[in-house]
XYZ file of C-alpha atoms in Angstrom:
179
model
C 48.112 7.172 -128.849
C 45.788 8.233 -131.315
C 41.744 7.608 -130.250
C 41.261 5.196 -133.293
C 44.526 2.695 -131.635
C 41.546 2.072 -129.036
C 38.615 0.609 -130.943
C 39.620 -3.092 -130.789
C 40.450 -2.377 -126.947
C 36.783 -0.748 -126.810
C 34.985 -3.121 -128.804
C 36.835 -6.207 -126.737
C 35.711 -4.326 -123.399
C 32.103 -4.227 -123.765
C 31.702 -8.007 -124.342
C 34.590 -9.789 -122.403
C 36.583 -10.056 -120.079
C 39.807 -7.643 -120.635
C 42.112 -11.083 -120.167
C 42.425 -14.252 -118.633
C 45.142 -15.836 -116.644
C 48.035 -17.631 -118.200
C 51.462 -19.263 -117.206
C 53.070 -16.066 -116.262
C 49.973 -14.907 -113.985
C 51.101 -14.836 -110.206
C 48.527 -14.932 -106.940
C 48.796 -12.501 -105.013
C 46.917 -11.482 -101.679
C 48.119 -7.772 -101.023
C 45.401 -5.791 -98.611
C 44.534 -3.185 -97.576
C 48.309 -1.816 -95.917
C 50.270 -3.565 -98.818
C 47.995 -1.218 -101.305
C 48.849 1.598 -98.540
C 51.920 1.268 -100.074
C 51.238 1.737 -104.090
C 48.198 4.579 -103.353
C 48.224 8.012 -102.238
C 44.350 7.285 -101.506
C 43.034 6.566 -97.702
C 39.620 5.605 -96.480
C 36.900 6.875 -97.458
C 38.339 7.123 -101.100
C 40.354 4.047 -101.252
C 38.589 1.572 -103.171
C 40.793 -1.382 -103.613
C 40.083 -4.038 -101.319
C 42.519 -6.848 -101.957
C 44.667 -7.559 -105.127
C 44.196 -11.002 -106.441
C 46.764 -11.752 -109.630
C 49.065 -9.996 -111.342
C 50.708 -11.053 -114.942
C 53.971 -8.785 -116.002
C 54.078 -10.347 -119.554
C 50.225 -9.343 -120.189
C 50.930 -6.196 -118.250
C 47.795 -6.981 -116.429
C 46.075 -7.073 -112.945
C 43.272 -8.582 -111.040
C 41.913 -7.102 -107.560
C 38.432 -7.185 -105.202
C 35.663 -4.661 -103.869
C 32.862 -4.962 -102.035
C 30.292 -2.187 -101.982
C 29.389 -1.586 -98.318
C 25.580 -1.173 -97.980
C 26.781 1.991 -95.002
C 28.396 3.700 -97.729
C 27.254 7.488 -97.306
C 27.216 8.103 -100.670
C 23.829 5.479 -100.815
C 21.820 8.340 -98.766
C 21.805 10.384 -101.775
C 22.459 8.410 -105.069
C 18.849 7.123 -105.750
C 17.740 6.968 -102.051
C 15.232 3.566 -101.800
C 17.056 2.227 -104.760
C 20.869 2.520 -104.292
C 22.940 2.505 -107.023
C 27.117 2.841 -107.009
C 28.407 5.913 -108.930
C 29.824 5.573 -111.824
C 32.276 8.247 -111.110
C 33.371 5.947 -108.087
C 33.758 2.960 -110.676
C 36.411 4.831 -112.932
C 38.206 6.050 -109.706
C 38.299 2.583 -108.480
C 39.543 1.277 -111.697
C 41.713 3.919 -112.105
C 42.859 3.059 -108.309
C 44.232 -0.399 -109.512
C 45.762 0.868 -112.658
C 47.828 3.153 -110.616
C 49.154 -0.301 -108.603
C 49.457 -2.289 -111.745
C 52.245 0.685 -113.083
C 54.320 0.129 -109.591
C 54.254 -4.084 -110.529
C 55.391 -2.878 -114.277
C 57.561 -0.529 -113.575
C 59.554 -2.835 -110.893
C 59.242 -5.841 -113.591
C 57.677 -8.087 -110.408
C 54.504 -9.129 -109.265
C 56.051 -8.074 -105.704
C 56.092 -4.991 -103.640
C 59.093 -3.306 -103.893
C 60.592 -2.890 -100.036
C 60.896 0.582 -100.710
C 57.667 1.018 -102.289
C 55.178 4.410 -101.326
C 52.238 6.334 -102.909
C 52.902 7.369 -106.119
C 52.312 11.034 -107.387
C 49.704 10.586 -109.664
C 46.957 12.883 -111.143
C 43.942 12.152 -113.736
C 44.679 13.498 -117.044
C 42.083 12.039 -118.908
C 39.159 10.024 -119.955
C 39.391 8.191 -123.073
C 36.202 6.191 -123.064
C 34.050 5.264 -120.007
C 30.770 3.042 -120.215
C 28.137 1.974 -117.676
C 26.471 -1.793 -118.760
C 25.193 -2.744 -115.452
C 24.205 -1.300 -112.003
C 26.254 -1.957 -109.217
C 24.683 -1.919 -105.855
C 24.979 -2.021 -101.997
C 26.856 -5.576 -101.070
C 27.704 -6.271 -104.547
C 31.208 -8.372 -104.681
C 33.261 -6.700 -107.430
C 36.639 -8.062 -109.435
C 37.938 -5.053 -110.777
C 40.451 -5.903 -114.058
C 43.188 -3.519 -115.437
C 45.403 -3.669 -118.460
C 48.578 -1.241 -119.262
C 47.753 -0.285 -122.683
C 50.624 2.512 -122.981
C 53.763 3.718 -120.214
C 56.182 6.214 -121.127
C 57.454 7.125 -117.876
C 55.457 9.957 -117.720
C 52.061 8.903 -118.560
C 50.388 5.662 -118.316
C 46.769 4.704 -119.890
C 45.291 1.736 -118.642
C 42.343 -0.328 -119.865
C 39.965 -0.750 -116.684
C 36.439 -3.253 -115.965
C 34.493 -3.726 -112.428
C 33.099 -7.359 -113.508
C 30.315 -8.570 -111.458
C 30.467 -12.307 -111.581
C 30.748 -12.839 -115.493
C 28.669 -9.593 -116.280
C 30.871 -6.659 -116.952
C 29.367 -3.780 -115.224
C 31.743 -0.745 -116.636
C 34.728 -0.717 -118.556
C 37.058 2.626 -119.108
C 40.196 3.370 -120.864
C 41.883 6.366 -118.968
C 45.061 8.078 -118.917
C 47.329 9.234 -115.970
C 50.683 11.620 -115.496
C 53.157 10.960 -113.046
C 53.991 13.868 -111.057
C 57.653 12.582 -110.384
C 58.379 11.772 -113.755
């Protein structure tokens, strides 16, 4: 996909909410050892809490984090006024995009019974921006759309909302080792 098929997506991002539920939007309540299941990542780099909704026709994805005050990373990132990397907001989005491909690729808002970790590396950044600081206790719902899958690569359309404000919002691009 060409940089210029983005600009509505980018534009959109910025100023609301990537999508909304509709009639083919499931709730879910996967945690912590169903994501086991989707993400190569463990604690301390797993950053999906819970998975909330998923919609296979939208190709989209709802999940929760909460920013835990004893984070180590707060000791050094703005010490007396913490502030949640940004770097940590992509992965985290990124995190959920990678679990959105497994519910797309199996055509069910289920986990498959044979599911595990897929092998998945960062290939790139398309667009990334900060709007709003995310701090120590802050409740996150982190939002992902499939924008593009071709069995090797996936980009997905990320946002870490904080209530109604959207704090970040990324479009970013992954390769599937496997593929």
């Amino acid at each position: 996909m060409a940089p210029d098929d983005f600009a509505p997506l980018l534009r959109a991002g910025k100023k609301r909410p990537l999508w909304t539920a509709g009639g083919a939007t499931h709730a879910v309540d996967y945690r912590r050892p169903d994501i086991e299941r989707l993400l190569p990542h463990r604690d301390p780099f797993l950053f999906v809490d819970q998975i909330t909704s998923i919609d296979i026709e939208q190709a989209t994805i709802a999940g929760k984090r909460r920013i835990d005050p004893a984070d180590p990373v707060f000791a050094g990132h703005f010490p007396g006024a913490p502030i949640y990397p940004g770097v940590l907001l992509l992965e985290t989005m990124g995190q959920l995009g990678i679990c959105l491909s497994h519910f797309i690729r199996q055509s069910s808002h289920e986990i498959s019974p044979g599911a595990s970790p897929a092998d998945v590396r960062a290939l790139k950044i398309h667009n990334a921006i900060f709007l709003a600081e995310v701090c120590p206790r802050d409740e996150l719902t982190i939002l992902g759309k499939l924008v593009h899958d071709d069995d090797a690569t996936a980009i997905c359309a990320g946002q870490i909302m904080k209530g109604e404000t959207i704090a970040a919002f990324a479009v970013m691009e992954v390769y599937f080792v496997e593929s």
